mmCIF file of C-alpha atoms in Angstrom:
data_model
loop_
_atom_site.group_PDB
_atom_site.id
_atom_site.type_symbol
_atom_site.label_atom_id
_atom_site.label_comp_id
_atom_site.label_asym_id
_atom_site.label_seq_id
_atom_site.Cartn_x
_atom_site.Cartn_y
_atom_site.Cartn_z
ATOM 1 C CA MET Y 108 2.892 30.018 43.525
ATOM 2 C CA PRO Y 109 -0.232 30.508 41.475
ATOM 3 C CA GLY Y 110 1.857 30.120 38.292
ATOM 4 C CA ARG Y 111 2.606 26.448 38.888
ATOM 5 C CA PRO Y 112 -0.926 25.102 38.339
ATOM 6 C CA LEU Y 113 -1.289 27.261 35.226
ATOM 7 C CA LEU Y 114 1.993 25.875 33.900
ATOM 8 C CA ALA Y 115 0.825 22.325 34.561
ATOM 9 C CA VAL Y 116 -2.473 22.916 32.713
ATOM 10 C CA LEU Y 117 -0.668 24.476 29.732
ATOM 11 C CA GLY Y 118 1.801 21.563 29.647
ATOM 12 C CA TRP Y 119 -1.063 19.057 29.744
ATOM 13 C CA LEU Y 120 -2.903 20.893 26.924
ATOM 14 C CA ALA Y 121 0.226 20.999 24.748
ATOM 15 C CA THR Y 122 0.783 17.280 25.276
ATOM 16 C CA ALA Y 123 -2.875 16.450 24.466
ATOM 17 C CA VAL Y 124 -2.797 18.514 21.265
ATOM 18 C CA ALA Y 125 0.483 16.890 20.153
ATOM 19 C CA ALA Y 126 -0.896 13.387 20.871
ATOM 20 C CA LEU Y 127 -4.079 14.223 18.915
ATOM 21 C CA LEU Y 128 -2.162 15.460 15.878
ATOM 22 C CA ILE Y 129 0.135 12.420 15.873
ATOM 23 C CA GLY Y 130 -2.887 10.109 16.180
ATOM 24 C CA LEU Y 131 -4.702 11.771 13.264
ATOM 25 C CA ALA Y 132 -1.591 11.577 11.088
ATOM 26 C CA ALA Y 133 -1.208 7.852 11.919
ATOM 27 C CA ILE Y 134 -4.853 7.147 11.117
ATOM 28 C CA ARG Y 135 -4.522 8.915 7.803
ATOM 29 C CA LEU Y 136 -1.443 6.886 6.849
ATOM 30 C CA VAL Y 137 -3.017 3.570 7.867
ATOM 31 C CA GLY Y 138 -6.291 4.479 6.153
ATOM 32 C CA GLU Y 139 -4.521 5.199 2.885
ATOM 33 C CA SER Y 140 -2.665 1.889 2.980
ATOM 34 C CA ILE Y 141 -5.830 -0.066 3.765
ATOM 35 C CA SER Y 142 -7.905 1.502 0.978
ATOM 36 C CA GLY Y 143 -5.052 1.591 -1.589
ATOM 37 C CA THR Y 144 -5.306 -0.016 -5.027
ATOM 38 C CA PRO Y 145 -3.974 -3.559 -4.240
ATOM 39 C CA GLY Y 146 -6.953 -4.527 -2.097
ATOM 40 C CA GLY Y 147 -9.334 -1.705 -3.030
ATOM 41 C CA VAL Y 148 -12.587 -1.844 -4.915
ATOM 42 C CA ARG Y 149 -12.254 -1.664 -8.706
ATOM 43 C CA SER Y 150 -14.780 -0.114 -11.051
ATOM 44 C CA GLN Y 151 -16.389 -2.128 -13.861
ATOM 45 C CA GLY Y 152 -14.229 -0.283 -16.382
ATOM 46 C CA GLU Y 153 -11.061 -1.267 -14.517
ATOM 47 C CA VAL Y 154 -12.177 -4.914 -14.386
ATOM 48 C CA ARG Y 155 -12.855 -4.892 -18.127
ATOM 49 C CA ALA Y 156 -9.402 -3.371 -18.734
ATOM 50 C CA LEU Y 157 -7.781 -6.043 -16.612
ATOM 51 C CA ALA Y 158 -9.735 -8.754 -18.442
ATOM 52 C CA ALA Y 159 -8.588 -7.373 -21.804
ATOM 53 C CA GLY Y 160 -4.982 -8.007 -20.745
ATOM 54 C CA PRO Y 161 -1.841 -5.965 -21.238
ATOM 55 C CA PRO Y 162 -1.410 -3.698 -24.286
ATOM 56 C CA SER Y 163 0.280 -5.179 -27.320
ATOM 57 C CA ALA Y 164 3.922 -4.540 -28.105
ATOM 58 C CA ALA Y 165 3.000 -1.621 -30.361
ATOM 59 C CA GLY Y 166 1.338 0.083 -27.377
ATOM 60 C CA VAL Y 167 -2.167 -0.429 -28.789
ATOM 61 C CA THR Y 168 -4.846 -1.736 -26.416
ATOM 62 C CA PRO Y 169 -6.539 -4.993 -27.549
ATOM 63 C CA PRO Y 170 -9.967 -4.556 -29.171
ATOM 64 C CA ALA Y 171 -12.935 -3.901 -26.893
ATOM 65 C CA ALA Y 172 -14.524 -7.211 -27.915
ATOM 66 C CA GLY Y 173 -12.607 -8.941 -25.089
ATOM 67 C CA PRO Y 174 -13.903 -11.680 -22.828
ATOM 68 C CA THR Y 175 -17.430 -11.423 -21.625
ATOM 69 C CA PRO Y 176 -18.342 -11.664 -17.906
ATOM 70 C CA SER Y 177 -20.574 -14.640 -18.691
ATOM 71 C CA GLY Y 178 -17.479 -16.803 -19.263
ATOM 72 C CA GLY Y 179 -17.357 -16.374 -23.043
ATOM 73 C CA ALA Y 180 -14.177 -17.181 -24.911
ATOM 74 C CA VAL Y 181 -12.307 -14.926 -27.300
ATOM 75 C CA THR Y 182 -9.525 -16.010 -29.603
ATOM 76 C CA SER Y 183 -6.646 -13.564 -29.915
ATOM 77 C CA ALA Y 184 -3.169 -13.706 -31.412
ATOM 78 C CA ALA Y 185 -1.946 -15.139 -28.110
ATOM 79 C CA GLY Y 186 -4.626 -17.879 -27.973
ATOM 80 C CA ALA Y 187 -8.078 -18.536 -26.535
ATOM 81 C CA ARG Y 188 -8.963 -16.350 -23.551
ATOM 82 C CA ARG Y 189 -11.854 -16.832 -21.092
ATOM 83 C CA VAL Y 190 -13.227 -15.259 -17.912
ATOM 84 C CA LEU Y 191 -13.743 -17.899 -15.228
ATOM 85 C CA ALA Y 192 -15.605 -17.363 -11.935
ATOM 86 C CA ALA Y 193 -15.551 -19.057 -8.575
ATOM 87 C CA THR Y 194 -17.084 -18.212 -5.210
ATOM 88 C CA GLY Y 195 -13.851 -16.488 -4.113
ATOM 89 C CA GLY Y 196 -13.304 -14.436 -7.235
ATOM 90 C CA THR Y 197 -12.732 -14.339 -10.959
ATOM 91 C CA ALA Y 198 -9.757 -14.892 -13.260
ATOM 92 C CA VAL Y 199 -9.011 -14.398 -16.929
ATOM 93 C CA ALA Y 200 -7.030 -17.311 -18.429
ATOM 94 C CA GLU Y 201 -5.515 -17.817 -21.829
ATOM 95 C CA CYS Y 202 -4.406 -20.929 -23.723
ATOM 96 C CA GLY Y 203 -1.315 -20.656 -25.852
ATOM 97 C CA PRO Y 204 1.434 -22.774 -27.330
ATOM 98 C CA SER Y 205 3.293 -22.960 -23.981
ATOM 99 C CA GLY Y 206 0.177 -23.927 -21.999
ATOM 100 C CA VAL Y 207 -2.357 -22.040 -19.950
ATOM 101 C CA ARG Y 208 -1.561 -18.795 -18.138
ATOM 102 C CA LEU Y 209 -3.526 -16.441 -15.895
ATOM 103 C CA VAL Y 210 -3.858 -13.010 -17.463
ATOM 104 C CA SER Y 211 -5.561 -11.363 -14.432
ATOM 105 C CA TRP Y 212 -7.525 -12.246 -11.299
ATOM 106 C CA ALA Y 213 -9.638 -10.422 -8.748
ATOM 107 C CA PRO Y 214 -11.088 -11.582 -5.415
ATOM 108 C CA ALA Y 215 -14.813 -11.357 -4.713
ATOM 109 C CA GLN Y 216 -16.008 -9.023 -2.007
ATOM 110 C CA GLY Y 217 -14.910 -10.342 1.410
ATOM 111 C CA TYR Y 218 -12.166 -12.500 -0.133
ATOM 112 C CA ARG Y 219 -8.432 -11.906 -0.713
ATOM 113 C CA VAL Y 220 -5.900 -13.556 -2.989
ATOM 114 C CA ARG Y 221 -3.894 -16.080 -0.986
ATOM 115 C CA ASP Y 222 -1.678 -17.621 -3.665
ATOM 116 C CA VAL Y 223 -1.289 -17.450 -7.445
ATOM 117 C CA ASP Y 224 0.444 -19.762 -9.965
ATOM 118 C CA ARG Y 225 0.093 -17.714 -13.166
ATOM 119 C CA GLY Y 226 1.928 -20.063 -15.558
ATOM 120 C CA PRO Y 227 2.279 -20.712 -18.383
ATOM 121 C CA ASP Y 228 2.074 -24.393 -17.507
ATOM 122 C CA GLU Y 229 -0.142 -27.481 -17.844
ATOM 123 C CA HIS Y 230 -2.411 -25.942 -15.196
ATOM 124 C CA VAL Y 231 -2.576 -22.667 -13.308
ATOM 125 C CA GLU Y 232 -4.417 -21.749 -10.145
ATOM 126 C CA VAL Y 233 -5.392 -18.871 -7.926
ATOM 127 C CA ARG Y 234 -6.453 -19.396 -4.282
ATOM 128 C CA PHE Y 235 -8.835 -17.014 -2.606
ATOM 129 C CA ALA Y 236 -9.312 -16.862 1.206
ATOM 130 C CA GLY Y 237 -12.486 -15.533 2.702
ATOM 131 C CA PRO Y 238 -15.054 -15.866 5.473
ATOM 132 C CA GLU Y 239 -16.165 -19.325 4.255
ATOM 133 C CA GLY Y 240 -12.599 -20.693 3.967
ATOM 134 C CA GLU Y 241 -10.389 -21.177 0.942
ATOM 135 C CA ASP Y 242 -11.618 -21.324 -2.623
ATOM 136 C CA GLU Y 243 -9.286 -22.508 -5.399
ATOM 137 C CA LEU Y 244 -9.781 -21.835 -9.086
ATOM 138 C CA ARG Y 245 -7.645 -24.252 -11.098
ATOM 139 C CA VAL Y 246 -7.511 -23.890 -14.900
ATOM 140 C CA VAL Y 247 -6.377 -26.162 -17.724
ATOM 141 C CA CYS Y 248 -6.494 -26.040 -21.502
ATOM 142 C CA VAL Y 249 -8.722 -28.677 -23.048
ATOM 143 C CA GLY Y 250 -8.926 -28.035 -26.727
ATOM 144 C CA SER Y 251 -8.602 -24.326 -27.273
ATOM 145 C CA PRO Y 252 -10.408 -22.362 -24.554
ATOM 146 C CA PRO Y 253 -9.303 -22.602 -20.910
ATOM 147 C CA VAL Y 254 -11.642 -24.499 -18.574
ATOM 148 C CA PRO Y 255 -11.859 -24.837 -14.782
ATOM 149 C CA GLN Y 256 -10.578 -28.184 -13.513
ATOM 150 C CA ARG Y 257 -12.526 -29.923 -10.779
ATOM 151 C CA ARG Y 258 -10.503 -31.400 -7.935
ATOM 152 C CA HIS Y 259 -11.602 -34.758 -6.576
#
């Protein structure tokens, strides 16, 4: 009966190899979903492209003289556009005839987007959740460029 222990060892080895391969495949799938685009890190070029907004109807990208990271405003055919920053992240907002709307938003490192009201409306907001709690960026149009609204 010397074959029985050998069979048991071979069976155990086959089971261990199968479990290892299944585990590695699962880690790869989970790793790809964790580091995918929705919550992943964006390059400065991608952030600038998001801040510039969607391409025009003719398929031409808006001019490179888009909003500046310092919160500068730019007037386009759609209205006044501005980059606004909060502790939890940044957003690009635009004032137009139908009110203010969020063009894009991105959480700061360590934060995630909890809720978004993109408008257009009298006010829009994006809520970021992070290690220090929730941070809300609420935007209204006063005059032409969008401005952050302080909550009391």
